[in-house]
């Protein structure tokens, strides 16, 4: 029930991210979510795309350094307090979120958060207890 | 403890040794003059005849030989014996033009093997030992050199050659190898493998003789601890014979040069002037006994220091420090000598590709020193904290090798510029 995220190593060099997005655009890969992490020296782009196998082979051929990471896509009600409820539930269960960002996709009053979690069993049982839905690749139209 | 193979030579009083060198040098210069037209021409250009060289004191008059000469004279131009008198060839790796081809008579091989035997005995080897030779066999001098030395000492000699780690460990365990000969990086790798497989109690090594590449004192201690052995350094060049030009004794404070066969000088790499003992400079060797490939005043380009301080092992041979790198590559950063080869060694040890770039600049009258290193895919993960940790480890390893701190920048693979396929290793902006 994981979805897959592609992380791309970016040297902090002007235009590097534009180059990556152009490569994907030229191959008709749709970016569904993106998040940038950086320190003073290094940057990292985390991407959810509609066709991860295709995107990774394009990036590898281009000489980019990438890694595939399993992450979770969590459904959140698209209203004030929706995210707060999810995070409170996780905090009460002492589940640490390593990082999270949102998918561009919205549907019928729902938004989706991409989450990376260290303690996955606890995370899954918390979601189960609270009836919070995890999205599958198929549901999000991802390959 | 009398760990000598040829005690009468290895502990010969200095005046006697000098006398022996004088006699051998005069004879060798005559041999070269008579048989190597290439060098004779060089002597004639300086107005020299063999009569001008009466002792080691006259050595400085002789012209140098360099790598360029070896290239010019490739392959037969520096031979001192006809092919019919030679019995073997060894060669360095490297592309044509850079490859060194060296020739041996049976007598040359005999003396070379004596030199290797001295190194084995200095490392505690006797006829009771099982000598595990994991240097490459073939054109490379490492395998056959130590192999021949092992025979001279009477060791049970295992010609393992390099590679096939499973078989190496199996033989080590089954036959009870006691002395390991290989490159330090392979020794480190074998040590790792032994630990991974939990074979520590089944391996009975007591010593290792490691050479043919640069290694740090930290690496030595690490190998010694992991294998439970004493690790000895050995030095040599194919041009001069191979391993055994110099070797370490139990003091581990430098390598004794086999001075009955080689005279070492330290010169200023810019002026060619001979420098006094204890000064850092380029190492130059004169071979005194080689027949087939008799090089006189051969510039190694290695930067090194010699010391004649009395050694506790009783040997009178001068000691050379571990070469610090190549004279033509040396950088001086914040007053410290830095060699790209040292950086390369650290990168290899840490599992990086040896593709890097050094950027030196001067900001506010102080040198800045940055090393750009290409990451490897298996080092990258979805965490900048891990990248930062890898960087920190590399900074620490570089500092312990170089003695000064470098700023490390990890970059994507293949992002370091290569011009005409060859990487630019050093950008010294202080000179621009
Ligand atoms: Zn000694």
XYZ file of C-alpha atoms and ligand atoms in Angstrom:
576
model
C 0.000 0.000 0.000
C 3.102 2.160 -0.234
C 3.520 4.601 -3.015
C 6.950 5.322 -4.443
C 8.837 8.553 -4.263
C 11.878 9.485 -6.355
C 14.539 11.539 -4.604
C 16.930 13.429 -6.852
C 20.236 14.794 -5.582
C 20.613 18.457 -6.507
C 23.858 20.235 -6.095
C 22.910 23.719 -5.028
C 23.448 25.007 -8.508
C 21.143 27.440 -10.261
C 18.957 25.777 -12.853
C 19.458 22.211 -11.644
C 15.839 21.755 -10.620
C 14.601 23.389 -13.833
C 16.739 20.887 -15.741
C 15.155 17.953 -13.910
C 11.609 19.197 -14.492
C 12.346 19.840 -18.173
C 13.628 16.288 -18.615
C 10.392 14.929 -17.158
C 8.214 17.327 -19.134
C 9.937 16.352 -22.396
C 9.072 12.725 -21.696
C 5.518 13.555 -20.763
C 5.893 12.542 -17.121
C 3.446 14.330 -14.841
C 4.702 15.562 -11.489
C 2.001 14.970 -8.832
C 3.926 16.321 -5.842
C 7.274 17.901 -5.188
C 9.146 18.914 -2.089
C 12.616 20.390 -1.784
C 14.929 19.767 1.148
C 18.188 21.598 1.447
C 21.126 22.387 3.634
C 23.686 25.092 2.947
C 25.583 22.728 0.662
C 23.175 20.198 -0.765
C 19.661 19.968 -2.043
C 17.262 17.133 -2.609
C 14.030 17.089 -4.597
C 11.404 14.546 -3.605
C 8.956 13.763 -6.368
C 5.776 11.789 -6.811
C 5.178 11.231 -10.543
C 2.550 9.391 -12.536
C 5.117 6.994 -14.002
C 7.951 6.370 -11.558
C 9.727 3.593 -13.534
C 9.868 5.791 -16.632
C 10.964 8.881 -14.677
C 13.723 7.003 -12.878
C 15.147 5.547 -16.063
C 15.153 8.995 -17.712
C 16.919 10.562 -14.743
C 19.444 7.738 -14.484
C 20.254 8.004 -18.173
C 20.797 11.701 -17.697
C 23.369 10.896 -15.005
C 21.327 12.085 -12.048
C 21.684 10.432 -8.708
C 18.341 9.176 -7.514
C 16.856 6.868 -4.953
C 13.416 5.311 -4.693
C 11.803 5.493 -1.292
C 8.528 3.929 -0.149
C 6.259 6.567 1.379
C 2.579 6.716 2.345
C -0.238 8.753 0.806
C -2.784 9.613 3.480
C -6.259 10.970 2.803
C -7.036 14.186 4.704
C -10.439 15.968 4.768
C -10.131 19.149 2.709
C -11.454 21.530 5.380
C -10.004 23.644 8.228
C -8.573 21.365 10.921
C -8.281 18.331 8.628
C -4.508 18.085 8.849
C -4.552 19.007 12.538
C -6.689 15.952 13.340
C -4.342 13.618 11.511
C -1.218 15.023 13.154
C -2.791 15.009 16.600
C -3.725 11.360 16.215
C -0.124 10.511 15.233
C 1.358 12.633 18.022
C -0.837 10.959 20.633
C 0.382 7.602 19.424
C 4.027 8.860 19.488
C 4.484 8.313 15.778
C 7.222 10.536 14.382
C 6.812 12.010 10.930
C 10.208 12.295 9.187
C 8.807 14.574 6.548
C 5.569 15.260 4.707
C 4.252 17.290 1.827
C 1.001 17.450 -0.112
C -0.052 15.969 -3.427
C -1.432 18.396 -6.005
C -4.380 16.024 -6.465
C -7.667 16.974 -4.761
C -10.890 14.974 -4.974
C -14.418 15.219 -3.536
C -13.511 17.173 -0.429
C -10.275 15.252 0.109
C -6.618 16.269 0.004
C -3.653 13.861 0.194
C -0.488 14.054 2.230
C 2.711 12.199 1.348
C 4.345 10.990 4.555
C 7.593 9.282 5.461
C 7.403 7.492 8.779
C 10.068 5.666 10.781
C 7.841 3.442 12.902
C 5.517 2.035 10.273
C 3.648 -0.672 12.264
C 2.600 1.885 14.883
C 1.639 4.322 12.125
C -0.528 1.764 10.359
C -2.300 0.646 13.520
C -3.012 4.276 14.477
C -4.527 4.985 11.070
C -6.571 1.780 11.310
C -7.867 2.692 14.790
C -8.959 6.129 13.610
C -10.372 4.989 10.297
C -7.967 7.147 8.292
C -7.606 6.001 4.701
C -4.323 5.207 2.923
C -4.346 5.674 -0.838
C -2.986 3.043 -3.208
C -1.000 3.679 -6.393
C -4.024 2.657 -8.474
C -6.377 4.991 -6.633
C -4.038 7.873 -7.350
C -3.469 6.799 -10.929
C 0.252 6.145 -10.414
C 2.351 3.562 -12.173
C 66.726 -11.541 17.853
C 68.693 -11.909 14.669
C 66.125 -11.161 12.010
C 68.617 -10.844 9.184
C 68.812 -12.750 5.953
C 72.360 -11.599 5.146
C 73.640 -10.229 8.478
C 77.181 -9.521 7.265
C 75.759 -7.123 4.657
C 72.718 -5.752 6.446
C 74.712 -4.716 9.518
C 77.953 -3.822 7.719
C 79.738 -0.850 9.334
C 79.121 2.324 7.380
C 82.729 2.871 6.106
C 82.840 -0.648 4.822
C 79.477 -0.214 3.129
C 80.679 3.030 1.561
C 83.801 1.239 0.310
C 81.637 -1.448 -1.257
C 79.463 1.199 -2.916
C 82.547 3.015 -4.266
C 83.849 -0.141 -5.896
C 80.495 -1.139 -7.302
C 79.723 2.350 -8.610
C 83.000 2.587 -10.539
C 82.345 -0.811 -12.058
C 78.706 -0.009 -12.865
C 79.552 3.299 -14.566
C 82.050 1.440 -16.731
C 79.409 -1.208 -17.553
C 76.892 1.457 -18.589
C 79.472 3.426 -20.608
C 80.454 0.296 -22.505
C 76.959 -1.089 -23.072
C 74.320 1.651 -22.994
C 75.001 4.155 -25.806
C 71.970 6.198 -24.723
C 73.536 7.018 -21.354
C 77.060 7.252 -22.708
C 75.856 10.059 -24.971
C 74.407 11.873 -21.952
C 77.763 11.569 -20.174
C 79.639 12.790 -23.212
C 77.360 15.809 -23.457
C 78.520 16.732 -19.946
C 82.154 16.060 -20.906
C 82.365 13.041 -18.606
C 84.239 9.763 -18.984
C 84.118 6.803 -16.560
C 87.428 8.004 -15.067
C 85.626 11.037 -13.637
C 83.690 8.767 -11.279
C 86.073 7.414 -8.665
C 83.695 7.136 -5.706
C 80.210 7.924 -4.439
C 81.443 11.500 -3.860
C 81.531 11.920 -7.643
C 78.004 10.616 -8.147
C 76.489 14.115 -8.364
C 78.435 14.734 -11.593
C 76.469 12.111 -13.487
C 73.434 13.083 -15.575
C 69.955 12.146 -14.405
C 67.634 9.668 -16.038
C 63.932 10.474 -15.998
C 60.672 8.862 -17.029
C 61.020 10.813 -20.277
C 64.307 8.991 -20.967
C 62.615 5.667 -20.345
C 59.990 6.680 -22.868
C 62.570 7.842 -25.440
C 64.566 4.666 -25.098
C 61.528 2.353 -25.063
C 61.748 -0.576 -25.197
C 65.382 -1.714 -25.588
C 67.398 1.532 -25.476
C 68.567 1.320 -21.863
C 69.482 -2.351 -21.814
C 72.938 -3.171 -20.531
C 72.990 -6.746 -21.796
C 72.044 -8.319 -25.110
C 68.612 -9.913 -25.214
C 70.227 -13.334 -25.343
C 71.607 -12.765 -21.820
C 68.255 -11.663 -20.382
C 65.786 -14.131 -18.969
C 62.773 -12.074 -17.926
C 60.739 -8.940 -18.463
C 58.453 -7.167 -16.030
C 56.360 -4.141 -16.765
C 54.196 -1.597 -15.035
C 50.593 -1.180 -16.027
C 49.676 2.005 -17.815
C 49.204 2.984 -21.400
C 51.948 2.847 -24.020
C 54.319 5.693 -23.448
C 53.774 5.547 -19.721
C 54.468 1.864 -19.374
C 57.868 0.945 -17.951
C 59.512 -2.178 -19.327
C 62.374 -3.657 -17.287
C 64.745 -6.504 -18.135
C 66.540 -9.022 -15.950
C 69.450 -11.388 -16.266
C 69.407 -14.471 -14.061
C 71.925 -12.687 -11.828
C 69.595 -9.675 -11.537
C 66.742 -11.922 -10.467
C 68.962 -13.624 -7.943
C 69.910 -10.338 -6.291
C 66.339 -9.030 -6.434
C 65.097 -12.155 -4.683
C 67.782 -11.649 -2.025
C 66.373 -8.174 -1.407
C 62.866 -9.598 -1.024
C 64.200 -12.348 1.240
C 65.688 -9.666 3.511
C 62.251 -8.048 3.764
C 60.594 -11.362 4.619
C 63.163 -12.195 7.292
C 62.900 -8.655 8.719
C 59.161 -9.304 9.090
C 59.985 -12.388 11.156
C 59.893 -14.923 8.332
C 61.775 -18.227 8.565
C 61.661 -21.580 6.783
C 58.878 -22.573 9.174
C 56.508 -19.985 7.680
C 53.723 -20.321 5.152
C 54.074 -17.296 2.884
C 50.747 -16.316 1.341
C 51.515 -14.184 -1.726
C 48.414 -12.324 -2.885
C 50.176 -9.798 -5.052
C 49.357 -10.150 -8.721
C 51.578 -12.587 -10.632
C 52.561 -11.744 -14.170
C 54.055 -8.588 -15.599
C 53.610 -6.876 -12.229
C 56.712 -7.359 -10.058
C 54.880 -7.842 -6.742
C 53.905 -11.499 -7.024
C 57.059 -12.965 -8.487
C 59.345 -10.771 -6.364
C 57.986 -11.865 -3.005
C 57.559 -15.391 -4.352
C 61.257 -15.608 -5.193
C 62.130 -14.123 -1.823
C 59.972 -16.747 -0.133
C 61.874 -19.534 -1.883
C 65.210 -18.070 -0.773
C 64.095 -17.984 2.848
C 62.686 -21.488 2.497
C 59.106 -20.542 3.313
C 56.307 -22.757 2.091
C 55.262 -20.301 -0.591
C 51.660 -20.018 -1.793
C 51.413 -18.333 -5.203
C 47.827 -17.163 -4.650
C 47.923 -14.060 -6.827
C 45.156 -11.519 -6.240
C 41.373 -11.916 -6.309
C 38.984 -14.767 -5.478
C 38.602 -13.865 -1.827
C 36.805 -17.104 -0.916
C 39.741 -19.159 -2.123
C 42.231 -16.840 -0.392
C 40.489 -17.321 2.950
C 40.068 -21.060 2.427
C 43.809 -21.523 1.796
C 44.685 -19.237 4.684
C 42.559 -21.341 6.986
C 43.415 -24.817 5.642
C 47.164 -24.310 5.228
C 47.705 -22.011 8.192
C 49.267 -19.105 6.306
C 51.474 -17.078 8.639
C 52.723 -14.191 6.474
C 50.529 -12.307 4.023
C 52.021 -10.348 1.106
C 49.710 -8.043 -0.866
C 48.737 -4.429 -1.378
C 47.530 -2.652 1.771
C 44.094 -2.080 0.280
C 43.701 -5.779 -0.435
C 44.914 -6.580 3.085
C 42.250 -4.230 4.453
C 39.655 -5.931 2.279
C 40.714 -9.422 3.386
C 40.645 -8.265 7.015
C 37.081 -7.027 6.530
C 36.048 -10.294 4.927
C 37.587 -12.340 7.730
C 35.591 -10.345 10.272
C 32.378 -10.540 8.298
C 32.650 -14.308 8.184
C 33.783 -14.614 11.786
C 36.982 -16.445 10.799
C 39.297 -14.588 13.211
C 40.035 -17.684 15.285
C 40.784 -19.830 12.252
C 43.359 -17.510 10.689
C 46.898 -17.696 12.029
C 48.683 -14.821 10.351
C 51.455 -13.165 12.327
C 52.833 -10.634 9.854
C 52.058 -8.874 6.599
C 54.326 -7.305 3.986
C 52.331 -4.645 2.207
C 53.412 -2.293 -0.551
C 52.936 -1.034 -4.105
C 50.520 1.708 -3.074
C 50.263 4.570 -0.625
C 48.784 3.819 2.786
C 48.448 5.786 5.956
C 49.574 5.007 9.489
C 45.876 4.799 10.498
C 45.311 2.170 7.868
C 48.306 0.222 9.160
C 46.951 0.179 12.736
C 43.548 -0.819 11.467
C 44.908 -3.772 9.467
C 47.155 -4.808 12.371
C 44.252 -4.801 14.821
C 41.845 -6.590 12.558
C 44.269 -9.333 11.494
C 46.199 -9.494 14.759
C 49.504 -9.090 12.921
C 52.416 -6.729 12.576
C 52.233 -4.958 9.205
C 55.482 -4.127 7.391
C 55.871 -1.657 4.568
C 57.933 -2.517 1.493
C 58.980 -0.262 -1.385
C 60.186 -0.792 -4.903
C 59.931 0.299 -8.488
C 59.832 -1.874 -11.564
C 62.560 0.325 -13.075
C 64.891 -0.707 -10.249
C 63.814 -4.384 -9.982
C 60.540 -4.420 -8.048
C 59.620 -4.719 -4.366
C 62.538 -4.929 -1.983
C 64.446 -1.795 -2.964
C 63.714 -0.934 0.657
C 61.841 -2.658 3.467
C 60.744 -2.082 7.023
C 62.190 -3.637 10.157
C 60.341 -4.200 13.444
C 60.870 -0.547 14.421
C 58.374 0.529 11.706
C 59.945 3.970 11.394
C 60.984 3.937 7.756
C 62.266 1.478 5.183
C 65.908 0.382 5.051
C 67.264 0.816 1.536
C 69.337 -2.127 0.319
C 72.396 0.059 -0.069
C 74.695 -2.655 -1.323
C 72.514 -2.616 -4.482
C 71.133 0.933 -4.596
C 72.455 4.385 -3.759
C 69.729 6.828 -2.769
C 70.033 10.603 -3.077
C 67.560 13.361 -2.256
C 67.600 16.270 -4.665
C 65.810 19.563 -5.089
C 63.273 18.725 -7.805
C 63.642 22.187 -9.350
C 67.424 22.649 -9.418
C 68.608 19.032 -9.334
C 70.962 19.934 -6.498
C 71.714 17.206 -3.937
C 70.183 17.998 -0.542
C 71.594 17.075 2.873
C 70.271 14.097 4.843
C 66.985 14.801 6.592
C 65.786 17.274 3.958
C 62.620 16.611 2.039
C 63.112 16.285 -1.701
C 62.929 14.032 -4.728
C 64.272 10.522 -4.351
C 66.929 9.475 -6.893
C 68.277 5.936 -7.200
C 71.436 4.537 -8.746
C 71.460 0.816 -9.229
C 74.880 -0.631 -8.412
C 74.511 -4.231 -9.422
C 71.845 -4.506 -12.080
C 73.178 -5.868 -15.348
C 70.238 -5.857 -17.751
C 68.615 -2.557 -16.787
C 71.361 -0.564 -15.059
C 69.837 2.847 -14.280
C 72.125 5.581 -12.974
C 70.663 8.558 -11.070
C 67.084 7.677 -11.905
C 64.628 10.348 -10.760
C 61.674 8.596 -9.138
C 59.600 11.806 -8.744
C 58.731 10.494 -5.272
C 59.103 13.089 -2.531
C 60.813 11.576 0.442
C 63.211 12.036 3.391
C 66.242 9.870 4.236
C 67.572 9.222 7.705
C 70.811 7.586 8.806
C 69.831 7.680 12.466
C 70.936 4.484 14.196
C 68.179 1.883 14.062
C 67.397 -0.426 16.964
C 67.279 -3.422 14.595
C 71.043 -3.136 14.044
C 70.876 -2.560 10.294
C 73.189 0.135 9.003
C 71.261 0.780 5.788
C 69.815 4.277 5.460
C 66.056 4.548 6.023
C 63.587 6.275 3.733
C 60.259 7.607 4.926
C 57.112 6.530 3.145
C 57.072 8.584 -0.102
C 54.763 11.530 0.321
C 53.708 11.754 -3.315
C 54.938 12.884 -6.683
C 57.190 15.918 -6.979
C 55.367 17.193 -10.029
C 51.971 17.083 -8.306
C 52.885 18.597 -4.961
C 50.784 21.468 -3.649
C 51.727 23.623 -0.711
C 48.585 24.604 1.182
C 48.864 26.626 4.394
C 52.521 25.631 4.498
C 51.769 21.893 4.356
C 52.741 19.642 1.435
C 49.683 18.018 -0.066
C 49.748 15.403 -2.796
C 46.720 14.514 -4.902
C 47.745 10.863 -4.535
C 47.115 11.093 -0.786
C 43.599 12.357 -1.430
C 43.060 9.587 -3.935
C 44.123 7.011 -1.370
C 41.620 8.324 1.177
C 38.820 8.336 -1.381
C 39.493 4.738 -2.349
C 39.623 3.688 1.296
C 36.296 5.397 1.957
C 34.603 3.765 -1.021
C 34.415 6.760 -3.343
C 35.350 6.870 -7.001
C 38.811 8.345 -7.531
C 37.267 11.159 -9.528
C 37.799 14.367 -7.629
C 38.898 17.933 -8.024
C 40.991 20.014 -5.679
C 40.352 23.737 -5.649
C 42.875 25.939 -3.907
C 42.454 29.675 -3.582
C 43.671 32.518 -1.425
C 41.123 34.593 0.446
C 42.244 37.326 2.893
C 45.850 36.104 2.708
C 44.907 32.625 3.750
C 44.667 29.504 1.595
C 41.303 27.891 1.042
C 41.279 24.197 0.220
C 38.240 22.453 -1.176
C 37.913 18.902 -2.456
C 35.031 18.094 -4.768
C 34.159 14.419 -4.708
C 31.679 12.525 -6.797
C 29.130 10.610 -4.779
C 28.480 7.023 -5.629
C 24.906 5.821 -6.138
C 25.007 3.398 -3.219
C 26.080 6.244 -0.946
C 23.091 8.395 -1.813
C 19.811 7.968 -0.031
C 16.689 9.936 0.596
C 18.258 11.773 3.508
C 20.403 14.857 3.565
C 21.497 13.947 7.074
C 23.187 10.843 5.634
C 24.872 12.896 2.952
C 26.112 15.292 5.627
C 27.370 12.376 7.709
C 29.284 10.899 4.759
C 30.819 14.303 4.181
C 31.871 14.598 7.813
C 33.529 11.172 7.770
C 35.443 12.078 4.640
C 36.592 15.372 6.144
C 37.928 13.472 9.165
C 39.756 10.886 7.038
C 41.347 13.590 4.880
C 42.464 15.536 7.919
C 44.187 12.507 9.439
C 45.995 11.768 6.149
C 46.985 15.319 5.208
C 47.358 17.047 8.542
C 45.272 20.000 7.430
C 41.523 20.429 7.075
C 39.846 20.430 3.697
C 36.335 21.493 2.883
C 34.567 18.614 1.144
C 31.805 19.055 -1.380
C 29.958 15.980 -2.591
C 28.661 16.322 -6.126
C 26.625 14.157 -8.469
C 28.415 11.411 -10.430
C 30.053 12.473 -13.687
C 29.682 16.127 -12.765
C 33.395 16.788 -12.416
C 34.630 18.235 -15.663
C 36.736 16.033 -17.818
C 38.636 17.647 -20.643
C 39.424 15.232 -23.461
C 38.392 12.381 -21.245
C 40.967 13.172 -18.611
C 39.891 14.821 -15.389
C 41.406 18.089 -14.243
C 42.512 17.213 -10.734
C 43.864 20.466 -9.420
C 42.660 24.006 -9.898
C 45.050 26.348 -8.168
C 43.446 29.777 -8.378
C 46.344 31.313 -6.435
C 48.393 31.097 -9.610
C 45.856 32.752 -11.881
Zn 65.761 -1.058 11.408
